PDB file of C-alpha atoms in Angstrom:
ATOM      1  CA  MET A   1      87.776 -16.562 160.687  1.00 66.00           C
ATOM      2  CA  GLU A   2      89.031 -12.962 160.601  1.00 62.00           C
ATOM      3  CA  ARG A   3      85.511 -11.644 160.028  1.00 64.00           C
ATOM      4  CA  MET A   4      84.235 -13.755 162.925  1.00 71.00           C
ATOM      5  CA  TYR A   5      87.019 -12.353 165.123  1.00 64.00           C
ATOM      6  CA  ASN A   6      86.266  -8.729 164.152  1.00 58.00           C
ATOM      7  CA  ASP A   7      82.542  -9.274 164.795  1.00 62.00           C
ATOM      8  CA  TYR A   8      83.361 -10.757 168.185  1.00 65.00           C
ATOM      9  CA  VAL A   9      85.617  -7.808 169.070  1.00 58.00           C
ATOM     10  CA  ARG A  10      82.934  -5.269 168.137  1.00 56.00           C
ATOM     11  CA  LYS A  11      80.366  -7.148 170.247  1.00 58.00           C
ATOM     12  CA  LYS A  12      82.686  -7.275 173.260  1.00 55.00           C
ATOM     13  CA  GLN A  13      83.512  -3.576 172.914  1.00 51.00           C
ATOM     14  CA  ALA A  14      79.796  -2.758 172.886  1.00 48.00           C
ATOM     15  CA  GLU A  15      79.359  -4.808 176.079  1.00 48.00           C
ATOM     16  CA  ILE A  16      82.324  -3.260 177.868  1.00 45.00           C
ATOM     17  CA  GLY A  17      81.536   0.326 176.907  1.00 44.00           C
ATOM     18  CA  GLU A  18      84.166   2.997 176.366  1.00 55.00           C
ATOM     19  CA  ASP A  19      87.371   1.630 174.912  1.00 70.00           C
ATOM     20  CA  GLY A  20      90.611   2.975 173.637  1.00 84.00           C
ATOM     21  CA  PHE A  21      91.974   4.729 176.725  1.00 89.00           C
ATOM     22  CA  GLY A  22      92.777   4.143 180.346  1.00 89.00           C
ATOM     23  CA  THR A  23      94.596   5.364 183.411  1.00 90.00           C
ATOM     24  CA  THR A  24      96.430   3.338 186.036  1.00 90.00           C
ATOM     25  CA  ASN A  25      98.396   4.555 189.021  1.00 91.00           C
ATOM     26  CA  ARG A  26     101.591   4.244 186.903  1.00 93.00           C
ATOM     27  CA  TYR A  27     100.636   5.479 183.402  1.00 95.00           C
ATOM     28  CA  LYS A  28      97.842   6.592 181.093  1.00 94.00           C
ATOM     29  CA  TRP A  29      97.202   5.547 177.511  1.00 95.00           C
ATOM     30  CA  GLU A  30      95.047   6.414 174.508  1.00 94.00           C
ATOM     31  CA  ASP A  31      94.372   4.397 171.352  1.00 92.00           C
ATOM     32  CA  ASP A  32      94.117   6.189 168.009  1.00 89.00           C
ATOM     33  CA  ALA A  33      92.389   3.491 165.938  1.00 78.00           C
ATOM     34  CA  GLU A  34      92.682   5.438 162.690  1.00 83.00           C
ATOM     35  CA  GLU A  35      96.458   5.742 162.983  1.00 87.00           C
ATOM     36  CA  HIS A  36      96.881   2.289 164.618  1.00 89.00           C
ATOM     37  CA  VAL A  37      98.941   3.942 167.376  1.00 94.00           C
ATOM     38  CA  ILE A  38      98.628   3.868 171.142  1.00 95.00           C
ATOM     39  CA  THR A  39     100.184   6.790 173.009  1.00 97.00           C
ATOM     40  CA  VAL A  40     101.323   6.047 176.557  1.00 97.00           C
ATOM     41  CA  THR A  41     102.266   8.760 179.070  1.00 97.00           C
ATOM     42  CA  ILE A  42     104.537   7.467 181.829  1.00 97.00           C
ATOM     43  CA  PRO A  43     105.666   9.711 184.707  1.00 97.00           C
ATOM     44  CA  VAL A  44     109.319   9.120 185.639  1.00 97.00           C
ATOM     45  CA  PRO A  45     111.417  10.530 188.489  1.00 95.00           C
ATOM     46  CA  ARG A  46     112.846  14.014 187.936  1.00 94.00           C
ATOM     47  CA  GLY A  47     116.370  13.806 186.553  1.00 94.00           C
ATOM     48  CA  THR A  48     115.854  10.484 184.769  1.00 96.00           C
ATOM     49  CA  LYS A  49     118.152  10.203 181.763  1.00 95.00           C
ATOM     50  CA  ARG A  50     117.786   8.227 178.532  1.00 95.00           C
ATOM     51  CA  GLY A  51     120.338   5.644 179.715  1.00 96.00           C
ATOM     52  CA  ASP A  52     118.291   5.022 182.876  1.00 97.00           C
ATOM     53  CA  ILE A  53     115.299   3.745 180.884  1.00 97.00           C
ATOM     54  CA  ILE A  54     114.743   0.101 180.000  1.00 97.00           C
ATOM     55  CA  SER A  55     112.142  -0.578 177.303  1.00 97.00           C
ATOM     56  CA  LYS A  56     111.855  -4.059 175.803  1.00 98.00           C
ATOM     57  CA  ILE A  57     108.996  -4.645 173.370  1.00 98.00           C
ATOM     58  CA  THR A  58     107.977  -7.787 171.508  1.00 97.00           C
ATOM     59  CA  SER A  59     104.836  -8.185 169.435  1.00 96.00           C
ATOM     60  CA  LYS A  60     102.906  -9.286 172.541  1.00 96.00           C
ATOM     61  CA  HIS A  61     104.863  -8.119 175.608  1.00 98.00           C
ATOM     62  CA  TRP A  62     106.292  -4.901 177.079  1.00 98.00           C
ATOM     63  CA  THR A  63     108.717  -4.242 179.898  1.00 98.00           C
ATOM     64  CA  PHE A  64     109.333  -0.575 180.688  1.00 98.00           C
ATOM     65  CA  GLY A  65     111.073   0.888 183.705  1.00 97.00           C
ATOM     66  CA  ILE A  66     114.088   2.456 185.325  1.00 97.00           C
ATOM     67  CA  LYS A  67     117.298   0.409 185.670  1.00 97.00           C
ATOM     68  CA  GLY A  68     117.557  -1.269 189.070  1.00 96.00           C
ATOM     69  CA  GLU A  69     113.882  -0.681 189.947  1.00 96.00           C
ATOM     70  CA  THR A  70     110.676  -2.676 189.633  1.00 96.00           C
ATOM     71  CA  PRO A  71     109.273  -2.242 186.102  1.00 97.00           C
ATOM     72  CA  ILE A  72     106.637   0.453 185.689  1.00 96.00           C
ATOM     73  CA  ILE A  73     104.972  -1.551 182.916  1.00 97.00           C
ATOM     74  CA  TYR A  74     105.334  -5.324 182.637  1.00 97.00           C
ATOM     75  CA  GLY A  75     102.966  -7.677 180.858  1.00 96.00           C
ATOM     76  CA  ASN A  76     101.261  -8.783 177.699  1.00 97.00           C
ATOM     77  CA  PHE A  77      99.683  -6.207 175.431  1.00 95.00           C
ATOM     78  CA  GLY A  78      95.917  -6.157 174.907  1.00 91.00           C
ATOM     79  CA  GLY A  79      96.626  -6.838 171.209  1.00 92.00           C
ATOM     80  CA  ILE A  80      99.507  -7.276 168.783  1.00 94.00           C
ATOM     81  CA  VAL A  81     102.108  -4.561 168.063  1.00 95.00           C
ATOM     82  CA  GLN A  82     104.924  -3.921 165.589  1.00 96.00           C
ATOM     83  CA  PRO A  83     107.942  -3.719 167.922  1.00 97.00           C
ATOM     84  CA  ASP A  84     110.283  -2.151 165.354  1.00 97.00           C
ATOM     85  CA  GLU A  85     107.839   0.752 164.898  1.00 96.00           C
ATOM     86  CA  CYS A  86     107.501   1.565 168.628  1.00 97.00           C
ATOM     87  CA  THR A  87     109.370   4.575 170.037  1.00 97.00           C
ATOM     88  CA  TRP A  88     109.606   6.696 173.169  1.00 98.00           C
ATOM     89  CA  TYR A  89     110.903  10.134 174.115  1.00 97.00           C
ATOM     90  CA  PHE A  90     110.989  12.541 177.062  1.00 97.00           C
ATOM     91  CA  GLU A  91     108.112  15.021 176.891  1.00 96.00           C
ATOM     92  CA  LYS A  92     109.592  18.523 176.901  1.00 94.00           C
ATOM     93  CA  GLY A  93     108.958  20.516 180.063  1.00 92.00           C
ATOM     94  CA  THR A  94     107.610  17.553 182.069  1.00 95.00           C
ATOM     95  CA  ASP A  95     108.812  14.474 183.950  1.00 95.00           C
ATOM     96  CA  ASN A  96     106.999  12.182 181.498  1.00 97.00           C
ATOM     97  CA  VAL A  97     108.089   9.665 178.923  1.00 98.00           C
ATOM     98  CA  ILE A  98     105.784   9.413 175.916  1.00 98.00           C
ATOM     99  CA  ALA A  99     105.757   6.012 174.226  1.00 98.00           C
ATOM    100  CA  SER A 100     104.255   5.482 170.795  1.00 98.00           C
ATOM    101  CA  ILE A 101     103.101   1.874 170.388  1.00 97.00           C
ATOM    102  CA  GLN A 102     102.395   0.907 166.786  1.00 96.00           C
ATOM    103  CA  LYS A 103      99.596  -1.641 166.553  1.00 94.00           C
ATOM    104  CA  ALA A 104      99.823  -4.436 163.974  1.00 91.00           C
ATOM    105  CA  ASP A 105      98.115  -3.574 160.687  1.00 79.00           C
ATOM    106  CA  HIS A 106      95.251  -5.999 161.291  1.00 76.00           C
ATOM    107  CA  GLU A 107      94.523  -4.492 164.737  1.00 71.00           C
ATOM    108  CA  GLU A 108      91.731  -2.194 163.545  1.00 74.00           C
ATOM    109  CA  PHE A 109      89.689  -2.240 166.751  1.00 80.00           C
ATOM    110  CA  MET A 110      90.157  -0.059 169.814  1.00 85.00           C
ATOM    111  CA  TRP A 111      91.925  -1.911 172.613  1.00 87.00           C
ATOM    112  CA  THR A 112      90.098  -2.325 175.907  1.00 86.00           C
ATOM    113  CA  ASN A 113      93.373  -2.282 177.852  1.00 88.00           C
ATOM    114  CA  LEU A 114      97.031  -1.652 177.169  1.00 93.00           C
ATOM    115  CA  ILE A 115      98.334  -4.499 179.342  1.00 94.00           C
ATOM    116  CA  ILE A 116      96.201  -7.582 180.014  1.00 92.00           C
ATOM    117  CA  GLY A 117      94.979  -7.616 183.597  1.00 87.00           C
ATOM    118  CA  GLU A 118      95.943  -4.033 184.434  1.00 82.00           C
ATOM    119  CA  GLU A 119      93.516  -2.436 186.860  1.00 59.00           C
ATOM    120  CA  GLY A 120      91.036  -5.278 186.383  1.00 38.00           C
ATOM    121  CA  LYS A 121      90.234  -4.373 182.792  1.00 41.00           C
ATOM    122  CA  LYS A 122      89.002  -7.230 180.661  1.00 39.00           C
ATOM    123  CA  SER A 123      90.995  -8.331 177.610  1.00 42.00           C
ATOM    124  CA  ILE A 124      89.182  -9.089 174.388  1.00 46.00           C
ATOM    125  CA  GLU A 125      92.282 -10.886 173.102  1.00 46.00           C
ATOM    126  CA  ALA A 126      92.236 -13.317 176.048  1.00 45.00           C
ATOM    127  CA  ASP A 127      88.499 -13.949 175.562  1.00 48.00           C
ATOM    128  CA  PHE A 128      89.049 -14.648 171.878  1.00 50.00           C
ATOM    129  CA  ASP A 129      91.819 -17.142 172.652  1.00 51.00           C
ATOM    130  CA  LYS A 130      89.423 -19.011 174.956  1.00 47.00           C
ATOM    131  CA  MET A 131      86.636 -18.903 172.375  1.00 51.00           C
ATOM    132  CA  ALA A 132      88.938 -20.063 169.541  1.00 52.00           C
ATOM    133  CA  LYS A 133      89.612 -23.343 171.351  1.00 48.00           C
ATOM    134  CA  TYR A 134      85.977 -24.288 170.796  1.00 47.00           C
ATOM    135  CA  CYS A 135      85.624 -23.059 167.213  1.00 51.00           C
ATOM    136  CA  THR A 136      86.094 -25.057 164.060  1.00 53.00           C
ATOM    137  CA  VAL A 137      86.798 -23.260 160.818  1.00 51.00           C
ATOM    138  CA  ILE A 138      84.861 -24.726 157.912  1.00 51.00           C
ATOM    139  CA  ARG A 139      86.129 -23.883 154.450  1.00 49.00           C
ATOM    140  CA  VAL A 140      83.845 -24.205 151.484  1.00 48.00           C
TER     141      VAL A 140
END
C-alpha cells in the first residue's frame, strides 16, 4: 500500500508541476525534502513579542497567529508532521517569524501546499484519501 501511495504522489506531483514551495498573501513556505523540513516565513506586526504569538500544532493541523486577532495560518497540513519537532523564532533584523515544520519520517515527497485549500492549491493528501476509499489491499 505504501508503494502504491508513493507512486500516486509522484504521479500527482508530475501533473501539478513545481512543488515544494508557495507564497500566499500571509506567508511563504519552502519544503526541503532531503531534510524533511518545511520552512515558513510569516510577517508579523512590528513590535510583536514572543508572548503575543499563538502556535498550536498537531500532526495534521496548525493554528498560528497573534493573540486576540484572526489566525494568520489555520488549517490542515498538506501532509503529516511531527509536532514535538516543530519550532519557531523571530528572524533577526526583520518583522518575520520563521517556523520550522518537521515532516513525519515517511513523508519523503515534496508537499504541493502547506495548508490544504490555501490559495486554491490542490492537496495530494486529500486526493489520496478519496482514492483509498475505493482501493482494496490484497495480501499474498
